[in-house]
Short mmCIF file of C-alpha atoms and ligand atoms in Angstrom, two decimals:
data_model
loop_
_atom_site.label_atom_id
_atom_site.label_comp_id
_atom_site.label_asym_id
_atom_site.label_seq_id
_atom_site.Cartn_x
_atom_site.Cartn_y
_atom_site.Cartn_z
CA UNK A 20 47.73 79.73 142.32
CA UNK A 21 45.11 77.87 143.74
CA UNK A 22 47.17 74.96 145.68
CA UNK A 23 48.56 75.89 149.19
CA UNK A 24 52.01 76.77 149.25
CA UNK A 25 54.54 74.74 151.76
CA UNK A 26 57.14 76.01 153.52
CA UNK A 27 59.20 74.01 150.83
CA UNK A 28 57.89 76.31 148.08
CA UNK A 29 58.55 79.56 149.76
CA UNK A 30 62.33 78.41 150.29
CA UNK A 31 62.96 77.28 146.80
CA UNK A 32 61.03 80.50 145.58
CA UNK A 33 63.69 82.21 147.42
CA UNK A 34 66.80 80.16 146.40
CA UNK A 35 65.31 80.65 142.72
CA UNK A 36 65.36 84.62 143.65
CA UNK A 37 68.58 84.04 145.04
CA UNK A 38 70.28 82.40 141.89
CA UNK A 39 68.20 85.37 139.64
CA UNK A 40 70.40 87.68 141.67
CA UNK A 41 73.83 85.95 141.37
CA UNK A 42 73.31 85.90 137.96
CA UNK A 43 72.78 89.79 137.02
CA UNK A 44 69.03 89.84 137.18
CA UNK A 45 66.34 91.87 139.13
CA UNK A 46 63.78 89.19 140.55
CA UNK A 47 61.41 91.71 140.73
CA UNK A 48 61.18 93.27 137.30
CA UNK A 49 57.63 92.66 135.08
CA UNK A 50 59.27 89.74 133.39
CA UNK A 51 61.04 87.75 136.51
CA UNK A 52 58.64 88.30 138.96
CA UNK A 53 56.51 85.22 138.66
CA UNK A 54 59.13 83.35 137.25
CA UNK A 55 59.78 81.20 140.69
CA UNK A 56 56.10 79.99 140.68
CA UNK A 57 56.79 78.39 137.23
CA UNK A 58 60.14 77.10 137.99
CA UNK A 59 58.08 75.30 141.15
CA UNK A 60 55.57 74.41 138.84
CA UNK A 61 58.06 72.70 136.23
CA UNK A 62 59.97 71.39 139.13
CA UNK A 63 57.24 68.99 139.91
CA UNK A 64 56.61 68.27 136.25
CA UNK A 65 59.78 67.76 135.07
CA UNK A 66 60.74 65.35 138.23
CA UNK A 67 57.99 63.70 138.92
CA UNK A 68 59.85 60.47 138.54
CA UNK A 69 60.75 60.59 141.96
CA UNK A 70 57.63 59.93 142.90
CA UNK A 71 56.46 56.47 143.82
CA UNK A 72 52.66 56.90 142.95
CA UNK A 73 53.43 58.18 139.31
CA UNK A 74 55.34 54.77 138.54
CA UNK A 75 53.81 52.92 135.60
CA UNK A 76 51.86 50.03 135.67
CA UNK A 77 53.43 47.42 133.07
CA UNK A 78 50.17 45.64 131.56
CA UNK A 79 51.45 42.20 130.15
CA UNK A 80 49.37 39.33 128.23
CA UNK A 81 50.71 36.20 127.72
CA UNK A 82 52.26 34.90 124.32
CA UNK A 83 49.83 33.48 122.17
CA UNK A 84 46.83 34.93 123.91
CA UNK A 85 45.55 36.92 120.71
CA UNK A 86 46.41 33.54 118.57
CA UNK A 87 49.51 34.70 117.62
CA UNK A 88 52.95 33.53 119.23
CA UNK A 89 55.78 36.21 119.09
CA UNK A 90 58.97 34.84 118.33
CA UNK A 91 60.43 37.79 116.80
CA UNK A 92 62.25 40.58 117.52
CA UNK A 93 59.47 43.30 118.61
CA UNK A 94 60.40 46.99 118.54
CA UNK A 95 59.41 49.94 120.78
CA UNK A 96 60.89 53.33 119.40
CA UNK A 97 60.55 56.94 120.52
CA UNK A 98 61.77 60.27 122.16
CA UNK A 99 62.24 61.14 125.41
CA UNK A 100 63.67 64.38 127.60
CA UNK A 101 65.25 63.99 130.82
CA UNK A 102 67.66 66.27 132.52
CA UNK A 103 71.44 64.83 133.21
CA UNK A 104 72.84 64.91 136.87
CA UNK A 105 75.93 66.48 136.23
CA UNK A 106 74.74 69.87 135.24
CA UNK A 107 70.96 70.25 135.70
CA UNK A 108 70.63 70.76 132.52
CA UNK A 109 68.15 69.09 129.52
CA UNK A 110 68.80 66.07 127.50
CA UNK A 111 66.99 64.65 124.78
CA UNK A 112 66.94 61.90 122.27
CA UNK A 113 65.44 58.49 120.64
CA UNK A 114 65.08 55.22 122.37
CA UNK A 115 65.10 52.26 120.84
CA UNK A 116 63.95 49.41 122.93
CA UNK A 117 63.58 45.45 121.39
CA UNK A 118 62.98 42.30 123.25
CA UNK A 119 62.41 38.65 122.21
CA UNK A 120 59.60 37.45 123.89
CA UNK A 121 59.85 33.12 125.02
CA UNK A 122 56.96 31.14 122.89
CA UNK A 123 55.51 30.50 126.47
CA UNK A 124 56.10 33.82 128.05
CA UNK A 125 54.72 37.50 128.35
CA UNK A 126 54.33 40.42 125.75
CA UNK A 127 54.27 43.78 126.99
CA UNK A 128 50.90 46.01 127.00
CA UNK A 129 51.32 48.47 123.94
CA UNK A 130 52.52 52.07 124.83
CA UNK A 131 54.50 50.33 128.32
CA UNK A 132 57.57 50.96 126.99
CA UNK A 133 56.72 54.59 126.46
CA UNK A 134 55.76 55.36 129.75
CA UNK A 135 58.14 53.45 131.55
CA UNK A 136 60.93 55.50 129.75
CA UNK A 137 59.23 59.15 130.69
CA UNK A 138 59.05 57.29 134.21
CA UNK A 139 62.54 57.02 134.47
CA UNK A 140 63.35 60.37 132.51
CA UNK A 141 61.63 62.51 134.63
CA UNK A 142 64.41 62.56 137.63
CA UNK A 143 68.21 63.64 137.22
CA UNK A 144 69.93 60.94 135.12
CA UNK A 145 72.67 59.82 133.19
CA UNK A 146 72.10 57.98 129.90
CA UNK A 147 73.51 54.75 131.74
CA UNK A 148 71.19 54.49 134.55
CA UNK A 149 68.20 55.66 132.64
CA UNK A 150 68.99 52.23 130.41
CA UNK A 151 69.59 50.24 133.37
CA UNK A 152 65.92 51.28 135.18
CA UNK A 153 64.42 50.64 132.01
CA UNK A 154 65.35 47.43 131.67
CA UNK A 155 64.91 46.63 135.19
CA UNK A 156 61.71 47.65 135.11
CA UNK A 157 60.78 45.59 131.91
CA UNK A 158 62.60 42.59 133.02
CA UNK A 159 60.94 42.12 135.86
CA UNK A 160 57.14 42.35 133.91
CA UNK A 161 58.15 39.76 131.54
CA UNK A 162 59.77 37.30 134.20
CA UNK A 163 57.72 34.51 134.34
CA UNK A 164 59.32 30.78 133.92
CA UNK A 165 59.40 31.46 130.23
CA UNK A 166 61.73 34.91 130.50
CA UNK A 167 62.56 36.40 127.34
CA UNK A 168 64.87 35.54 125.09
CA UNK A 169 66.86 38.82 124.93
CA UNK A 170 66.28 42.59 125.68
CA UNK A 171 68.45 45.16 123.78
CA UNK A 172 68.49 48.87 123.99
CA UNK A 173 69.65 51.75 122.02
CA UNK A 174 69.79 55.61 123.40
CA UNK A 175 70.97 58.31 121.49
CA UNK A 176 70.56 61.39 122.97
CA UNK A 177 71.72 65.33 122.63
CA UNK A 178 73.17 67.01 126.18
CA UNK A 179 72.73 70.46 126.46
CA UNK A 180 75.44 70.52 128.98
CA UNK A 181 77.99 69.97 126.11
CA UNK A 182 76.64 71.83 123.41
CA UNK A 183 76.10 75.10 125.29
CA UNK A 184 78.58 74.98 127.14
CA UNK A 185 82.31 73.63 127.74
CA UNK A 186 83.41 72.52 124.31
CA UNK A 187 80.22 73.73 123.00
CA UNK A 188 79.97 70.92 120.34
CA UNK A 189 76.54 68.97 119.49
CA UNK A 190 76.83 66.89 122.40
CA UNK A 191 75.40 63.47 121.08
CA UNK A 192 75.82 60.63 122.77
CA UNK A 193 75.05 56.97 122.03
CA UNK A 194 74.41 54.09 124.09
CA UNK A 195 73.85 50.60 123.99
CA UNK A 196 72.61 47.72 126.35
CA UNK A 197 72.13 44.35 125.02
CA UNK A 198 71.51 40.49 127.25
CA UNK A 199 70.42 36.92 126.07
CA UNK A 200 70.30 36.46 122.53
CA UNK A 201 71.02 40.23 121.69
CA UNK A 202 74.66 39.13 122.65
CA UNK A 203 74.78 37.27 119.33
CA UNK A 204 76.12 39.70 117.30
CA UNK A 205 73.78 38.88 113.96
CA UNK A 206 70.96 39.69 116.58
CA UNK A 207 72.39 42.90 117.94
CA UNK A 208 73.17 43.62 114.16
CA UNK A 209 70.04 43.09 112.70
CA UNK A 210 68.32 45.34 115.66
CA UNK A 211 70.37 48.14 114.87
CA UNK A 212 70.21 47.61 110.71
CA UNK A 213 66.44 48.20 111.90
CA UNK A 214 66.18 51.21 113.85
CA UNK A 215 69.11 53.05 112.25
CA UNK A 216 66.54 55.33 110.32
CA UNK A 217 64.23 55.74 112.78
CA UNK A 218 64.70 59.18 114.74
ZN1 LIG B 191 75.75 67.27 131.91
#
């Protein structure tokens, strides 16, 4: 497949031929037979958040550079697919990320957001820590003496795990992450009034 194979690959190739196996299947039917190079393939796709190199960059500029101070609550919304810890298997959903920037402080590079979320996505996760690294990662690119003046977060996501199997009900699940002046409730209120018809 053009790239040299490690001794790595051969052994998950197996453990994929293994599971094929356990599972009813004949690994070496037309159909299965090159399905462990694309399961290696996706592997490295699908988790490449574990890797250091592929972290973002978070471009910032400071407030006021373009002659216009942000004061505002600015909104970053989109989807994103990561895979949840518990069961290896794919969720998927809408982020909604907002943050006040501080008169004297940073603004975030257009499109950060977005790729520090598929950063974090792309390694086994639960819908709590994938908030927490987000914001971790954010906070510390605005930090400057002027921090911002709040950071709020809203993930919504659907879990395979629960609707295909185990109760087997549309597995949605909601969460929410809020600090500084996102803990006023009006705030937090008029954040969510905002995105609640975005998907
Ligand atoms: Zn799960």
């Amino acid at each position: 497949m053009g790239k040299l194979e490690t001794l790595a690959d051969v052994r998950i190739k197996n453990h994929i031929k293994e599971i094929l196996m356990y599972i009813g299947e004949t690994p070496d039917r037309e159909g299965l037979k090159d399905t462990p190079d694309r399961i290696v393939l996706m592997l490295a796709e699908i988790f490449r958040g574990y890797s250091k190199s592929q972290k973002p960059k978070i471009t910032t500029f400071p407030n006021g550079a373009d002659g216009l101070t942000y004061s505002d609550i600015i909104i970053d919304s989109g989807k994103f697919y990561s895979m949840c810890e518990h069961h290896m298997m794919p969720f998927f959903g809408t982020y909604h990320f907002a943050y006040i920037p501080h008169p004297k402080g940073k603004i975030l590079g257009l499109s950060k957001i977005a790729r520090v979320v598929d950063f974090h996505a792309a390694r086994l996760q639960i819908q709590e820590r994938l908030i927490t690294d987000i914001v971790t990662d954010i906070r510390t690119a605005l930090d400057c003496n002027h921090k911002p003046l709040g950071i709020a977060i809203k993930i919504t996501a659907e879990h395979l795990c629960k609707s295909m199997r185990g109760v087997k009900k549309q597995g949605v699940m909601t969460n929410i992450y809020r600090e500084g002046a996102f803990e006023n409730k009006e705030i937090m209120n008029e954040f969510l009034e905002l995105t609640k018809d975005l998907q």
